[in-house]
Amino acid sequence: MSRVEFFPYPVGRHALLLTYEVQSDGLELGDGRRILATALPETGSVKVALTVSVQPGTLERVLPPAELENPPVAVVAAVRSVTSRQRQAVRLHSADGVWKGLLDIPKQDLYREISIEPVLLRTAPGTDDAYADHLAAALAFRDRTTIEVDETPVRTGGFLEVKFDDFRESASPKRSAEPGLLYVLDTDRETPVLWLNEGVDELKAVMMATGPRGYNLRVRDAMFDTIVSQVWTSLLSLAVTNLALLIQEQREAEDDSDPLEALAADWQQRVISFWAPHLFAGTRAEALDDVIAAASDRRLLADLLDRVSVAVQKWAGTAKAFNGLIRMRDREGV
Amino acid sequence: MENVLRFARDLTSEHLEDVLGGGRWPTEPLGTPMALDSVREAVASVGEDITGSGIDRRLVAPLHEALPMTHREAADPRVWQWLCVAEFPEVVWRRWHGEVPPPESLGEALKAQMYPRFLCRASLNGISRNALARLWWTAEQLGDYGLAQRALGNQDMFQNVFERFFGIYPAAARACLDRFEGRSEAEIRLAAKWLQQRASTTVLEGLEEREVAAILDEAIGSAA
């Protein structure tokens, strides 16, 4: 459900046009609605001149006719960030038909990212209940612009252990019940384990082969091609499914926390962080936002899982996939 | 002179037990030099006879005074991970486990609910559940040690305010603490939920404390 559907009164979605001009050395415009402040010195300030124009016809839509002559409205830039623990409004001033103001926040007050959302709000309560009538009611807005202060960290660390076991003699009922399988992925642990079947002739020698050339290496690479798709798909699907369930739980508990941060298993955070840019366009931070948005909406979840399948297939069988598994095994993170 | 440090990278749950048991995790200095001795004195000021939320109330002011961090530094979970795991695990155990476990039963004592008390994440829950970050940020945001002590003395009230997004807007947090005083758990939850719903259609940052309090009064009045 989009945000606009939550409003029990008329609002102007996309009815504001925000333009901005960066005014500090070290600030750059990124892709989409993104400003990069990662190069800003630690003692510097994020200074951005903001100009907001209100689309014609907006006031007629969101205010009762009796208020149009002297509209009780103002435009603010709502500046918000969970990671920086910031919520403030920058008041903009009306001049020449547009609203203007300056965002000026020291970098020392910021951590990771903040968002700016231009909002047209009520400056006085109203009396017509067919329209928004409460003080500071949001009447019109526009998608948020994000200021990235620190690069979203790639979650490092291992998220898979690779172990050998002879399935015929395995102490694990799960593996001994399937002595002919090449491998079993065990995700029922703090860190998942990929069990390779030592009971399959030559498998261990092939999988442990090193060096740039040779028959065993070609067999090994082919073997990894076979395994990586399934392993990645299983890990990523499990992580995404857990994320979707967690978002649902948070919604019921009205918990605003970042669901990715709240995922109980660290390896799931890392898997999603690593794969997000393969699933959606943009920076890692933007892609992570898209993953969370898709996992939040039952209608988009199926598409997200389709993307998982496509991304894994595109990526598996390449050198990167193989190297990724090795790095996973070696706990180097990816 | 020893200074306060932070871990050079996030400490993960997989490595917590190892580091609590004396394992190494890389560290790095903070931008603002802060004497560790001041924090040690703050922690030592909590008498052995003090337990539960009494530890929070006793520690909040001296801890905040001993750590003159920028918001950027204090929002970084690695500082709190280092303080809780490497320097002051005893106070975390005492506050959230009731006692400091002997080294041989560390693993047994380290249940899932203890992880967030030592670790920290850059999220609402991550800060509000870390044993020390929650104290520093409550004092910092409220700007009033007495009010911070009151907030920390009632866990249900604390969660209903500081584990919601409106709770990081100081005017809203202060209004809640004022209006929730003496209210039942059910009333607090209802009013917090009401404010949360109102915040979805309101620019909360455009309201002053008394205006947020008026929203809470509507909820409390309608429940009466």
Coordinates of C-alpha atoms in Angstrom, one line a residue, chain A residues 17-328:
Chain A
L17 CA 9.1 19.9 -6.7
L18 CA 12.3 19.9 -4.8
T19 CA 15.5 21.2 -6.3
Y20 CA 18.7 21.6 -4.4
E21 CA 22.1 23.0 -4.8
V22 CA 25.0 21.7 -2.8
Q23 CA 27.0 24.4 -1.1
S24 CA 29.9 22.7 0.7
D25 CA 33.1 21.3 -0.8
G26 CA 33.0 17.6 -0.6
L27 CA 29.3 17.2 -1.4
E28 CA 28.4 15.6 -4.7
L29 CA 25.2 14.8 -6.5
G30 CA 24.7 11.0 -6.7
D31 CA 22.4 8.9 -8.8
G32 CA 18.7 9.6 -8.4
R33 CA 17.6 11.5 -5.3
R34 CA 20.9 11.1 -3.6
I35 CA 23.6 13.5 -2.3
L36 CA 27.0 12.1 -1.4
A37 CA 28.7 13.6 1.7
T38 CA 31.2 10.8 2.2
A39 CA 34.1 13.1 1.0
L40 CA 33.1 15.9 3.3
P41 CA 35.8 16.7 6.0
E42 CA 34.8 15.6 9.5
T43 CA 34.8 19.2 10.6
G44 CA 32.6 20.3 7.6
S45 CA 28.9 20.9 7.4
V46 CA 26.3 19.6 5.0
K47 CA 25.0 22.7 3.4
V48 CA 22.3 22.4 0.8
A49 CA 20.2 25.2 -0.6
L50 CA 16.6 23.9 -1.0
T51 CA 13.9 25.3 -3.3
V52 CA 10.4 23.8 -3.4
S53 CA 7.7 24.8 -5.7
V54 CA 4.1 23.7 -5.2
Q55 CA 2.3 22.3 -8.3
P56 CA -0.6 24.5 -9.5
G57 CA -4.0 23.3 -8.2
T58 CA -2.5 21.6 -5.1
L59 CA -4.0 24.0 -2.6
E60 CA -7.5 23.7 -4.2
R61 CA -7.2 20.0 -3.7
V62 CA -6.0 19.9 -0.1
L63 CA -7.8 22.9 1.5
P64 CA -11.5 23.8 1.8
P65 CA -12.6 26.7 -0.4
A66 CA -13.0 28.9 2.6
E67 CA -9.3 28.8 3.4
L68 CA -8.0 29.4 -0.1
E69 CA -7.9 33.2 0.2
N70 CA -5.4 33.1 3.1
P71 CA -4.1 29.5 3.1
P72 CA -2.8 28.4 6.6
V73 CA 0.1 26.5 5.1
A74 CA 3.9 26.4 5.1
V75 CA 6.5 24.3 3.5
V76 CA 9.2 22.5 5.5
A77 CA 12.0 20.1 4.8
A78 CA 11.6 17.3 7.3
V79 CA 15.1 16.0 8.1
R80 CA 15.0 12.5 9.5
S81 CA 17.5 9.8 10.3
V82 CA 17.3 6.8 12.6
T83 CA 21.1 6.2 12.2
S84 CA 21.9 9.8 13.2
R85 CA 19.0 9.9 15.7
Q86 CA 17.8 13.2 14.1
R87 CA 14.3 14.6 13.5
Q88 CA 14.0 18.2 12.7
A89 CA 12.1 20.5 10.4
V90 CA 13.8 23.2 8.3
R91 CA 11.3 26.0 7.7
L92 CA 11.4 27.3 4.2
H93 CA 10.3 30.9 3.3
S94 CA 8.0 31.8 0.5
A95 CA 9.5 34.1 -2.1
D96 CA 8.6 34.8 -5.7
G97 CA 6.1 31.8 -5.8
V98 CA 8.6 29.3 -4.5
W99 CA 9.8 28.2 -1.0
K100 CA 13.4 28.5 -0.2
G101 CA 15.7 27.6 2.7
L102 CA 19.1 26.3 3.7
L103 CA 19.9 22.9 5.2
D104 CA 23.0 23.3 7.3
I105 CA 24.0 20.4 9.6
P106 CA 27.6 19.7 10.9
K107 CA 28.9 16.4 9.8
Q108 CA 29.7 15.7 13.5
D109 CA 25.9 15.4 14.1
L110 CA 25.5 12.8 11.4
Y111 CA 26.0 9.1 10.9
R112 CA 25.5 7.0 7.8
E113 CA 22.5 8.8 6.2
I114 CA 19.7 11.3 6.6
S115 CA 16.7 11.9 4.4
I116 CA 15.0 15.2 3.4
E117 CA 11.4 15.2 2.6
P118 CA 9.7 18.4 1.5
V119 CA 6.2 18.7 3.0
L120 CA 3.4 21.2 2.7
L121 CA 1.7 21.3 6.1
R122 CA -1.1 23.1 8.0
T123 CA 0.0 25.9 10.3
A124 CA -3.3 26.1 12.1
P125 CA -6.1 23.7 12.9
G126 CA -9.1 23.6 10.5
T127 CA -12.8 23.0 10.9
D128 CA -13.9 21.2 7.7
D129 CA -13.6 17.5 8.4
A130 CA -13.7 16.7 4.7
Y131 CA -10.1 18.0 4.7
A132 CA -7.1 17.6 6.9
D133 CA -7.9 19.7 10.0
H134 CA -5.2 19.0 12.5
L135 CA -2.1 21.1 13.2
A136 CA 1.0 20.2 11.2
A137 CA -1.0 17.8 9.0
A138 CA 1.0 16.8 5.9
L139 CA -1.0 18.1 2.9
A140 CA 1.5 17.5 0.1
F141 CA 4.9 16.0 -0.2
R142 CA 7.5 14.5 -2.5
D143 CA 9.7 11.5 -2.4
R144 CA 12.7 11.8 -0.1
T145 CA 16.2 12.8 -1.0
T146 CA 18.9 10.9 0.9
I147 CA 22.2 12.4 2.0
E148 CA 24.7 9.6 2.3
V149 CA 27.2 10.6 5.0
D150 CA 29.0 7.2 5.3
E151 CA 29.1 4.5 2.7
T152 CA 26.7 1.7 3.7
P153 CA 29.1 -0.9 5.1
V154 CA 29.3 -4.2 3.3
R155 CA 28.6 -6.7 6.2
T156 CA 31.8 -8.6 6.4
G157 CA 32.4 -12.0 7.9
G158 CA 31.6 -15.5 7.0
F159 CA 28.2 -16.8 6.2
L160 CA 28.9 -20.3 5.2
E161 CA 31.2 -23.0 6.5
V162 CA 32.2 -25.7 4.0
K163 CA 32.8 -29.2 5.6
F164 CA 33.4 -32.7 4.4
D165 CA 31.5 -35.7 5.8
D166 CA 31.1 -39.3 4.5
F167 CA 27.3 -39.3 4.3
R168 CA 27.3 -43.2 4.5
E169 CA 28.8 -43.1 8.0
S170 CA 27.5 -39.7 9.1
A171 CA 26.4 -39.1 12.6
S172 CA 23.7 -36.8 11.2
P173 CA 20.5 -38.7 10.4
K174 CA 19.7 -36.1 7.8
R175 CA 22.9 -36.9 5.9
S176 CA 23.1 -40.6 6.5
A177 CA 19.6 -40.9 5.1
E178 CA 20.8 -39.6 1.7
P179 CA 24.2 -41.3 1.2
G180 CA 24.2 -40.7 -2.6
L181 CA 23.9 -36.9 -2.5
L182 CA 26.8 -34.8 -3.5
Y183 CA 26.1 -32.2 -0.9
V184 CA 23.6 -31.0 1.8
L185 CA 23.1 -27.4 2.9
D186 CA 22.4 -27.2 6.6
T187 CA 20.9 -23.8 7.5
D188 CA 19.6 -24.8 10.9
R189 CA 22.7 -23.2 12.7
E190 CA 24.0 -19.8 13.5
T191 CA 26.2 -20.1 10.5
P192 CA 25.0 -22.4 7.6
V193 CA 27.2 -25.3 6.7
L194 CA 27.6 -26.7 3.2
W195 CA 28.3 -30.4 3.8
L196 CA 30.2 -32.1 0.8
N197 CA 29.9 -35.9 0.6
E198 CA 33.4 -37.4 1.2
G199 CA 31.9 -40.7 0.4
V200 CA 31.6 -39.8 -3.3
D201 CA 34.7 -41.1 -5.0
E202 CA 37.3 -38.4 -5.8
L203 CA 35.0 -35.5 -4.7
K204 CA 37.3 -34.4 -1.9
A205 CA 40.5 -34.5 -4.1
V206 CA 38.7 -32.6 -6.9
M207 CA 37.2 -30.0 -4.6
M208 CA 40.5 -29.4 -2.8
A209 CA 42.4 -29.1 -6.0
T210 CA 44.5 -25.9 -6.4
G211 CA 46.6 -24.2 -9.0
P212 CA 45.7 -22.6 -12.4
R213 CA 45.5 -25.6 -14.7
G214 CA 44.7 -29.3 -14.8
Y215 CA 41.9 -31.8 -15.2
N216 CA 40.9 -31.8 -11.5
L217 CA 40.5 -28.0 -11.7
R218 CA 38.2 -28.1 -14.6
V219 CA 36.1 -30.8 -12.9
R220 CA 36.2 -28.7 -9.7
D221 CA 35.0 -25.6 -11.4
A222 CA 32.2 -27.5 -13.1
M223 CA 31.3 -29.0 -9.7
F224 CA 31.2 -25.6 -8.1
D225 CA 29.0 -24.3 -11.0
T226 CA 26.5 -27.0 -10.1
I227 CA 26.5 -26.3 -6.5
V228 CA 26.8 -22.5 -6.3
S229 CA 23.4 -21.8 -7.9
Q230 CA 21.6 -24.0 -5.4
V231 CA 23.5 -22.7 -2.4
W232 CA 23.2 -19.1 -3.2
T233 CA 19.5 -19.4 -4.1
S234 CA 18.8 -21.3 -0.8
L235 CA 20.7 -18.8 1.4
L236 CA 19.3 -15.7 -0.3
S237 CA 15.7 -17.0 -0.4
L238 CA 15.9 -18.0 3.3
A239 CA 17.3 -14.5 4.2
V240 CA 14.7 -12.7 2.2
T241 CA 11.9 -14.8 3.6
N242 CA 13.1 -14.1 7.2
L243 CA 13.3 -10.4 6.4
A244 CA 9.7 -10.4 5.1
L245 CA 8.5 -12.2 8.3
L246 CA 10.4 -9.9 10.5
I247 CA 9.0 -6.8 8.7
Q248 CA 5.5 -8.2 9.3
E249 CA 6.2 -8.8 13.0
Q250 CA 7.6 -5.2 13.3
R251 CA 4.6 -3.8 11.6
E252 CA 2.3 -5.5 14.1
A253 CA 4.4 -4.2 16.9
E254 CA 4.7 -0.8 15.4
D255 CA 8.5 -1.1 15.6
D256 CA 10.2 1.4 13.3
S257 CA 13.6 -0.2 13.5
D258 CA 15.7 -1.0 10.4
P259 CA 14.6 -4.6 9.7
L260 CA 17.9 -5.5 8.2
E261 CA 19.7 -4.5 11.4
A262 CA 17.1 -6.4 13.4
L263 CA 17.6 -9.7 11.6
A264 CA 18.7 -12.2 14.2
A265 CA 21.2 -14.0 12.1
D266 CA 24.3 -12.0 11.1
W267 CA 24.8 -14.2 8.1
Q268 CA 21.4 -13.2 6.7
Q269 CA 22.3 -9.5 7.0
R270 CA 25.5 -10.1 5.1
V271 CA 23.8 -12.2 2.4
I272 CA 21.2 -9.6 1.7
S273 CA 23.8 -6.8 1.8
F274 CA 26.0 -8.6 -0.6
W275 CA 23.2 -9.5 -3.1
A276 CA 21.1 -6.3 -3.0
P277 CA 23.0 -4.5 -5.9
H278 CA 22.6 -7.7 -8.0
L279 CA 18.8 -7.5 -7.4
F280 CA 18.2 -3.8 -7.9
A281 CA 19.8 -0.9 -9.7
G282 CA 21.6 2.0 -7.9
T283 CA 24.0 2.1 -5.0
R284 CA 24.1 -0.6 -2.4
A285 CA 22.2 1.7 0.0
E286 CA 19.5 2.3 -2.7
A287 CA 19.3 -1.4 -3.5
L288 CA 19.0 -2.3 0.1
D289 CA 16.1 0.1 0.4
D290 CA 14.5 -1.6 -2.6
V291 CA 14.9 -5.0 -1.1
I292 CA 13.3 -3.9 2.1
A293 CA 10.4 -2.2 0.2
A294 CA 9.8 -5.4 -1.8
A295 CA 10.0 -7.7 1.3
S296 CA 7.5 -5.4 3.0
D297 CA 4.8 -5.8 0.4
R298 CA 3.2 -9.2 -0.4
R299 CA 2.5 -8.1 -4.0
L300 CA 6.2 -7.4 -4.5
L301 CA 7.6 -10.3 -2.7
A302 CA 7.0 -12.8 -5.5
D303 CA 8.9 -10.4 -7.9
L304 CA 11.7 -10.2 -5.4
L305 CA 12.1 -14.0 -5.3
D306 CA 12.0 -14.0 -9.1
R307 CA 14.8 -11.5 -9.1
V308 CA 16.8 -13.8 -6.8
S309 CA 16.5 -16.7 -9.2
V310 CA 17.5 -14.6 -12.2
A311 CA 20.4 -12.8 -10.4
V312 CA 21.8 -16.1 -9.1
Q313 CA 21.6 -17.7 -12.5
K314 CA 23.3 -14.7 -14.1
W315 CA 26.0 -14.8 -11.6
A316 CA 26.6 -18.5 -11.0
G317 CA 29.0 -20.2 -13.3
T318 CA 31.2 -17.1 -13.5
A319 CA 34.6 -16.8 -11.8
K320 CA 33.0 -14.4 -9.4
A321 CA 30.6 -17.0 -8.2
F322 CA 33.4 -19.4 -7.6
N323 CA 35.6 -16.9 -5.9
G324 CA 32.6 -15.8 -3.8
L325 CA 32.2 -19.3 -2.4
I326 CA 35.9 -19.6 -1.7
R327 CA 35.8 -16.2 0.1
M328 CA 32.7 -17.4 2.0

